[in-house]
XYZ file of C-alpha atoms in Angstrom:
426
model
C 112.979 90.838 87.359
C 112.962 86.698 87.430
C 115.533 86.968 90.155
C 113.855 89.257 92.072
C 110.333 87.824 91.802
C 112.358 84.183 92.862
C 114.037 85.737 95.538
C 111.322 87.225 96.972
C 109.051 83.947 96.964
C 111.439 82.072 98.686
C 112.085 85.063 101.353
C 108.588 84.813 102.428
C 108.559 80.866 102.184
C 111.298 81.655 104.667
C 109.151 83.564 106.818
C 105.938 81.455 106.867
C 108.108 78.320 107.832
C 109.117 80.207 110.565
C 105.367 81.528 111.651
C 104.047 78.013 111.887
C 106.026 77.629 115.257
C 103.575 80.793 116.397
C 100.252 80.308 114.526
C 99.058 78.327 117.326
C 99.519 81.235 119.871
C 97.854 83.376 121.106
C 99.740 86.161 120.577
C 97.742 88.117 117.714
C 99.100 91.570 117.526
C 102.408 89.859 117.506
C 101.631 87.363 114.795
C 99.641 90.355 113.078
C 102.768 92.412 112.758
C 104.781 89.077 112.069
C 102.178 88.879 108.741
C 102.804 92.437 107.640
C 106.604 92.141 108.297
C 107.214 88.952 106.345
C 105.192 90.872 103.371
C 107.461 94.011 103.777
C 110.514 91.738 103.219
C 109.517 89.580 101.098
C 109.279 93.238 98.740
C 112.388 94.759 100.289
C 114.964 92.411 100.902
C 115.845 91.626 97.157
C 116.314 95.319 96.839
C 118.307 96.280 99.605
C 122.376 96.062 99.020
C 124.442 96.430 101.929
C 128.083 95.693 102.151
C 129.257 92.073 103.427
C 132.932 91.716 104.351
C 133.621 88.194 106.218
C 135.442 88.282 109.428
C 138.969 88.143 109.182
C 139.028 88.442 105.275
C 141.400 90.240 103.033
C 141.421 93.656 102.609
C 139.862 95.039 99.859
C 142.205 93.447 96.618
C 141.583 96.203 94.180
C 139.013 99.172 93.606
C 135.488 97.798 92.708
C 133.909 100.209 89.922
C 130.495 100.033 89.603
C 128.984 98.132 87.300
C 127.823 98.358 83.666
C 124.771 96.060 82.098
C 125.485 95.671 78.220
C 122.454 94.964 76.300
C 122.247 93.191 73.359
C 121.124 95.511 70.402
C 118.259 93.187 68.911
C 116.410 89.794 70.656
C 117.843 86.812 69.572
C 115.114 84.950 67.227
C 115.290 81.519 68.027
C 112.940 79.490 70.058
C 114.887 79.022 73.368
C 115.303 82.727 73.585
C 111.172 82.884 72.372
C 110.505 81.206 75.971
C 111.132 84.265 78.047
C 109.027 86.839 75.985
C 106.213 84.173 76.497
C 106.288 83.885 80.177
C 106.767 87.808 80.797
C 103.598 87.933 78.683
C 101.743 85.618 80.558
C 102.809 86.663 84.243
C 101.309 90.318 82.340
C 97.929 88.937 81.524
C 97.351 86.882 84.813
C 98.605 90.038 86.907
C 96.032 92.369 84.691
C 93.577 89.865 85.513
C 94.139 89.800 89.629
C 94.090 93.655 89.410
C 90.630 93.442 87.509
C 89.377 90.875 89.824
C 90.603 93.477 93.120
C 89.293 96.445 91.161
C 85.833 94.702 90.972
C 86.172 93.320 94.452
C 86.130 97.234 95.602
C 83.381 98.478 93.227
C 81.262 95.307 94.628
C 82.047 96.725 98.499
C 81.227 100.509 97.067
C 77.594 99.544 94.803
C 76.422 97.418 98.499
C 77.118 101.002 100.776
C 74.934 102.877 97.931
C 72.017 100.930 97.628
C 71.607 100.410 100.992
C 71.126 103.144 103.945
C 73.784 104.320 105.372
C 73.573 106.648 108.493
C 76.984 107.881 110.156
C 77.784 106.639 113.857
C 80.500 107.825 115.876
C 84.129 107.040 114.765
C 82.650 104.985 111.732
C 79.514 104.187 109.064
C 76.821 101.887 109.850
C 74.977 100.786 106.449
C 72.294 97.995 107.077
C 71.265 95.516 104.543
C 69.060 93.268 103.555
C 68.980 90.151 101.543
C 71.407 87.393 102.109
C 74.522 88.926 102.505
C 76.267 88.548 105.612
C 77.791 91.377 108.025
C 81.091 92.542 107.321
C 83.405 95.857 107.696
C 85.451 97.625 105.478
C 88.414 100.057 107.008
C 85.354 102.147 108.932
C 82.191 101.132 106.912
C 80.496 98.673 108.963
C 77.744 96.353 107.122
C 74.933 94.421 109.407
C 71.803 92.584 107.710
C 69.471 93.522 109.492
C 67.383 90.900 108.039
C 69.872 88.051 109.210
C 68.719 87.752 113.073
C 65.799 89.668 115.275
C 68.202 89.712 118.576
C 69.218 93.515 119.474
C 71.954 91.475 121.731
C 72.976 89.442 118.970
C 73.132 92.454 116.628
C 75.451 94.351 119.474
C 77.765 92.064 119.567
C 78.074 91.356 116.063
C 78.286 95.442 116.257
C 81.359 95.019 118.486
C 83.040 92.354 116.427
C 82.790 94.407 113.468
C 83.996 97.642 115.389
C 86.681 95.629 116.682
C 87.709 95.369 112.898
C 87.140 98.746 111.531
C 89.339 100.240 114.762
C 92.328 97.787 114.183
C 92.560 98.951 110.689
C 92.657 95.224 109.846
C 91.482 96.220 106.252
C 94.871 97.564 105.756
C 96.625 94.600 105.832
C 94.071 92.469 103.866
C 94.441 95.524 101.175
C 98.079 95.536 101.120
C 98.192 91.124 101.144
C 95.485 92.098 97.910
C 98.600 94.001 96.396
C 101.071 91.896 96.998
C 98.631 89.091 95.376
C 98.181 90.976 92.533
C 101.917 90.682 91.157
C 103.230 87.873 93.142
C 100.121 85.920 92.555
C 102.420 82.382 91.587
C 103.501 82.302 95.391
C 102.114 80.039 97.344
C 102.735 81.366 100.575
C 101.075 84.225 99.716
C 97.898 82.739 99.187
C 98.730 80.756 102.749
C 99.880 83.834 104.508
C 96.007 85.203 103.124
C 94.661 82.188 105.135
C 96.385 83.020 108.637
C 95.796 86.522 108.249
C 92.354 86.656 108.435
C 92.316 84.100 110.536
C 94.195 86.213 113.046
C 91.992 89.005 112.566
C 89.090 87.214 113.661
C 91.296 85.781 116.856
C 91.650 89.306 117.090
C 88.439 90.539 117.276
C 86.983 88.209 119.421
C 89.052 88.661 121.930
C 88.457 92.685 121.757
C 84.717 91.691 122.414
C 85.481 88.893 124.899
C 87.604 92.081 126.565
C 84.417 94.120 126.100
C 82.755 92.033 128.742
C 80.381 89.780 126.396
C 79.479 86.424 127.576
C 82.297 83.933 126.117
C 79.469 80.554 125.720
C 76.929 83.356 124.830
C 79.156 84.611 122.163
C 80.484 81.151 121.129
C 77.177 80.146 120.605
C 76.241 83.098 118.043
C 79.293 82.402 116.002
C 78.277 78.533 115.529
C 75.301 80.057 114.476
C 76.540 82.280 111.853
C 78.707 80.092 110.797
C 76.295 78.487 107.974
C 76.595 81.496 105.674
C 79.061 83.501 103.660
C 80.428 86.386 102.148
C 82.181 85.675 98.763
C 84.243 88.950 98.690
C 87.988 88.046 100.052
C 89.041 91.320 100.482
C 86.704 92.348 103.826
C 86.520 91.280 107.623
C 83.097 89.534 107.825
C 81.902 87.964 111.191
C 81.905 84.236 109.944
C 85.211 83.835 108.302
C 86.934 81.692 109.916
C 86.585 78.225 110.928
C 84.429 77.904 114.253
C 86.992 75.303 115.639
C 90.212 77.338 115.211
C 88.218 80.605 117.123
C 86.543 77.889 120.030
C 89.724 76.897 120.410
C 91.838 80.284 120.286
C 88.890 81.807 122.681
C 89.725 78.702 125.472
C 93.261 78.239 125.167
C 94.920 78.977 127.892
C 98.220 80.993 127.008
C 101.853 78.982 128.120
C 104.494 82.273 128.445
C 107.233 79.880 128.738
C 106.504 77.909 125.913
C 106.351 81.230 123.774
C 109.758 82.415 124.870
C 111.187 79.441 123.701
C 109.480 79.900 120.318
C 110.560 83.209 120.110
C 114.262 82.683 121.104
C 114.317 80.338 118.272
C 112.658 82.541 115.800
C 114.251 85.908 116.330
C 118.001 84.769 115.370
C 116.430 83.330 112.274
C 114.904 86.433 111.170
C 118.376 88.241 111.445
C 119.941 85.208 109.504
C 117.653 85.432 106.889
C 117.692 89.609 106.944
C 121.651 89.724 106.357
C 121.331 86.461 103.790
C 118.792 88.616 101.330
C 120.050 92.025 101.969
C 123.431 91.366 101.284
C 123.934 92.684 97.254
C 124.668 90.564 94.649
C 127.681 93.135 94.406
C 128.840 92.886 97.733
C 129.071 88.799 97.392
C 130.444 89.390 93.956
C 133.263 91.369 95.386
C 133.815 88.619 98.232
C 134.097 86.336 95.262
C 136.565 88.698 93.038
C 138.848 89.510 95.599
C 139.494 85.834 96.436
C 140.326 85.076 92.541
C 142.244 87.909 92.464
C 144.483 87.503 96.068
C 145.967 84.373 93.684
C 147.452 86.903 91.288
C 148.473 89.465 93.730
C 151.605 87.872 95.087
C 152.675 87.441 91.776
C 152.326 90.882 90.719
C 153.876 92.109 93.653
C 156.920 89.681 92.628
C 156.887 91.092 89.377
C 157.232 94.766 90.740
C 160.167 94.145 92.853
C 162.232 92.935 89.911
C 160.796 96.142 87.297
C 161.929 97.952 90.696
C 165.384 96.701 90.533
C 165.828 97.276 86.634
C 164.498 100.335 87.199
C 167.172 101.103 89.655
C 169.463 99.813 87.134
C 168.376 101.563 84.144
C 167.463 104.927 86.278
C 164.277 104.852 84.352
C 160.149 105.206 85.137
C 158.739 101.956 86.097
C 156.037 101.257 88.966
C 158.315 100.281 92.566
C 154.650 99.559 94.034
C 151.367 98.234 93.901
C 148.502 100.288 95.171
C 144.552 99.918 95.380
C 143.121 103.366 97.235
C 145.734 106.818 96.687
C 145.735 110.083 98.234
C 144.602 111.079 94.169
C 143.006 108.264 92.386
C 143.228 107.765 88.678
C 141.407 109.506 86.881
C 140.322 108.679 83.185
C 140.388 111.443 80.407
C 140.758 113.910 83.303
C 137.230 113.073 84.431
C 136.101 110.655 87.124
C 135.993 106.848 86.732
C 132.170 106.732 85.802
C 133.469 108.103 82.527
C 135.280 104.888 81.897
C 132.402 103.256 82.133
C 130.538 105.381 79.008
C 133.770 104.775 77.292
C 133.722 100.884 77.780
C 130.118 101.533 77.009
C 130.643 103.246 73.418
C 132.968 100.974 72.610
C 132.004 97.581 73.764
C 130.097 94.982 70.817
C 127.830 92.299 72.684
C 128.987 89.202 70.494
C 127.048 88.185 67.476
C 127.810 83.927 68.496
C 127.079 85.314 72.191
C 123.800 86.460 71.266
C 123.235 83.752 68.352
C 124.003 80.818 71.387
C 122.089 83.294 73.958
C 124.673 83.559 75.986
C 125.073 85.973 79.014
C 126.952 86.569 82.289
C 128.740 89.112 84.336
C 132.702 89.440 83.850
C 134.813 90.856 86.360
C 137.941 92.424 84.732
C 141.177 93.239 86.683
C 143.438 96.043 85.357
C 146.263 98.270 86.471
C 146.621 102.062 86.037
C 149.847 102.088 85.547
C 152.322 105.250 87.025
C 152.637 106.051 83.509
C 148.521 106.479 83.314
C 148.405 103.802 80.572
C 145.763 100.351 81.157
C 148.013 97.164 81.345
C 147.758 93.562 83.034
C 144.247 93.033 82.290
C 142.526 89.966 82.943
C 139.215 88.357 83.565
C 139.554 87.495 87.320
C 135.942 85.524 87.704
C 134.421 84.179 83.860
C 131.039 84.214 82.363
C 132.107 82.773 78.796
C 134.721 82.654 76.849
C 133.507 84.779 73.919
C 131.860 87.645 77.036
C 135.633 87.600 78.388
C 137.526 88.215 75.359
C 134.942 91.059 74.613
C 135.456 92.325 77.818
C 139.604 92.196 77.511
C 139.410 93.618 74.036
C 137.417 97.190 74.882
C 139.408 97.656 78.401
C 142.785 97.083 76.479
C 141.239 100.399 74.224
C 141.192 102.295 76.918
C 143.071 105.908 75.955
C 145.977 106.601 79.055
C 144.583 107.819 82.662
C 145.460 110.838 84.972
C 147.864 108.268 86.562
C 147.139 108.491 90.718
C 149.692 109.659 93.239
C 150.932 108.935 96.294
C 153.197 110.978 98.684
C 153.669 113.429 95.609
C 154.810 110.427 93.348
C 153.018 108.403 90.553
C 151.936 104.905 91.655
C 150.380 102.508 90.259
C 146.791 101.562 90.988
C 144.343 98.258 90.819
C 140.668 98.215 89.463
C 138.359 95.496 89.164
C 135.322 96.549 86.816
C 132.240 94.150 86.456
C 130.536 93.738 83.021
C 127.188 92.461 83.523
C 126.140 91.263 79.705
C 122.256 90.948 79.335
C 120.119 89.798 76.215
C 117.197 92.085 77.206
């Protein structure tokens, strides 16, 4: 969960670093979807696992099982492992508290609609208000004080910037940036991608009414002039968010093509960079890692064959000529398929009491040979965690009861298996 929550943070750390060569732009419905795509990954990308093979690496060194998480039976009691429990309770109580705040946040947007009239236009609701409370939309609920300003102009285009909102579904994304607030409140660049979003919605909008045919120093002048008040409910479009310089500016800039080309050339590869970094599993990179370590011990296991080869020649008996990693008939343990080696190892296997006493934890990556006679032999730890998690690891893989040995061609051969052991506290 810790890795996850870390990975994720910096993914969209990543990705706002990135948007700050385009917030400047006007390009909103690009930089909108940019928004809602660097949210998407920043959930997705520590989940995805795809498989990562460097260019012109070795081929695969042995059979990767898949792996199996050994929990310890009780928490350690001791202070250093006391630290975890407290900050999983506190990330609880401040995420309860951001849902509460949302929840009320919607209940505030739902008591305005019914105690004021509401009267149903076409493609959305128009509910007018009164009091101090400025105008505002939520997904297709549009809400105008009519108290706030005498001009039927003003109050049309207000109308059209709010319309402009409700028919962008920019409520969405400020509803989904809520979520993703609510349990990854601690990253800063969520609160900062918050900022730019609504930001860009009101770029947005204004230039749907500038479209519209409205007066641009007509309608520069109204939003200066509701610019004075505001709405302190984050999670609608109202017509005075943002700062009046950033939308005078946005609504006169004149747009440089070239200059955004460039930006995006840059960007673009970056993206896939970062896309391949985070989606690559911690498995995949693992494997990388474990068939490097263990293309040091190949050679020498091939060396050893050829001699058991040449006794065996000698001595016309059994012995393994060859050294094989995927068969025509894999292995197969207690006549079943390899996942039942794992509920075997997972029977069998005792999370150390000075392991868990020292809190100690780690993933081991164990190499071992089914051997042409079906029994487990040359096992060792091929990338450590600790020296009491290895020796745990070699002693319940050396219990292993004899395989269905794999075949070859119609003969017995011997086969290679690398099996992660992923020990966890909690």
């Amino acid at each position: 969960m810790i890795t996850y929550l870390l990975e994720s943070t910096l993914v969209l750390g990543l990705f706002y670093s990135l948007f700050l060569l385009l917030k400047n732009e006007k390009t909103f419905h690009f930089n909108r979807f940019y928004i809602l795509g660097s949210l998407i990954a920043a959930i997705a990308l520590p989940l995805i696992s795809l498989p990562f093979s460097l260019p012109g690496a070795a081929s695969t060194a042995s059979v990767m099982l898949e792996e199996l998480v050994v929990s310890a039976g009780e928490p350690v009691q001791s202070e250093q492992a006391g630290w975890p429990y407290l900050g999983v309770l506190l990330y609880g109580i401040i995420t309860l508290l951001m849902a509460a705040n949302l929840l009320m946040q919607l209940l505030h947007i739902h008591r305005v609609k019914r105690k004021n009239k509401a009267t149903q236009e076409e493609g959305y609701t128009l509910v007018k208000m009164q009091g101090t409370e400025t105008h505002f939309s939520f997904f297709n609920v549009i809400f105008i004080n009519t108290t706030a300003t005498d001009d039927q102009q003003d109050i049309a285009r207000i109308l059209k910037h709010e319309k402009a909102h409700a028919r962008q579904w920019h409520s969405a994304d400020v509803l989904l940036l809520e979520l993703v607030k609510v349990f990854c409140w601690f990253n800063p660049f969520v609160w900062l991608f918050k900022s730019l979003m609504m930001h860009n919605h009101e770029f947005l909008a204004d230039q749907r009414v500038v479209l519209q045919g409205a007066d641009k120093a007509t309608y520069l002048h109204q939003i200066v002039k509701h610019t004075l008040s505001n709405y302190n409910v984050a999670l609608v479009n109202n017509f005075n968010y943002s700062l009046t310089k950033k939308r005078v500016m946005m609504m006169t800039k004149n747009r440089k093509n070239w200059l955004y080309a460039i930006k995006i050339a840059i960007i673009l590869p970056l993206i896939a960079g970062i896309t391949f970094l985070f989606s690559c599993s911690e498995n995949a990179m693992d494997t990388q890692e474990t068939e490097s370590a263990a293309g040091q011990n190949i050679s020498e296991i091939q060396e050893e064959t050829v001699v058991l080869s040449a006794k065996a020649k000698e001595d016309n008996s059994k012995v393994e000529h060859e050294l094989f990693m995927i068969v025509e008939d894999m292995p197969e343990f207690e006549g079943g398929e390899a996942s039942t080696f794992r509920n075997f190892i997972a029977k069998n296997l005792a999370y150390p009491e000075k392991a868990k006493e020292q809190s100690i934890e780690g993933k081991v990556f164990v190499q071992f040979v089914v051997g042409a006679d079906g029994k487990v032999k040359n096992t060792e730890v091929v990338r450590s965690a600790h020296p009491l998690l290895d020796a745990e690891a070699i002693r319940v893989v050396n219990l292993s009861p004899e395989w269905t040995p794999g075949m070859q061609r119609g003969k017995n051969v011997a086969v290679q298996f690398t099996f992660p052991i992923n020990f966890k506290l909690q």
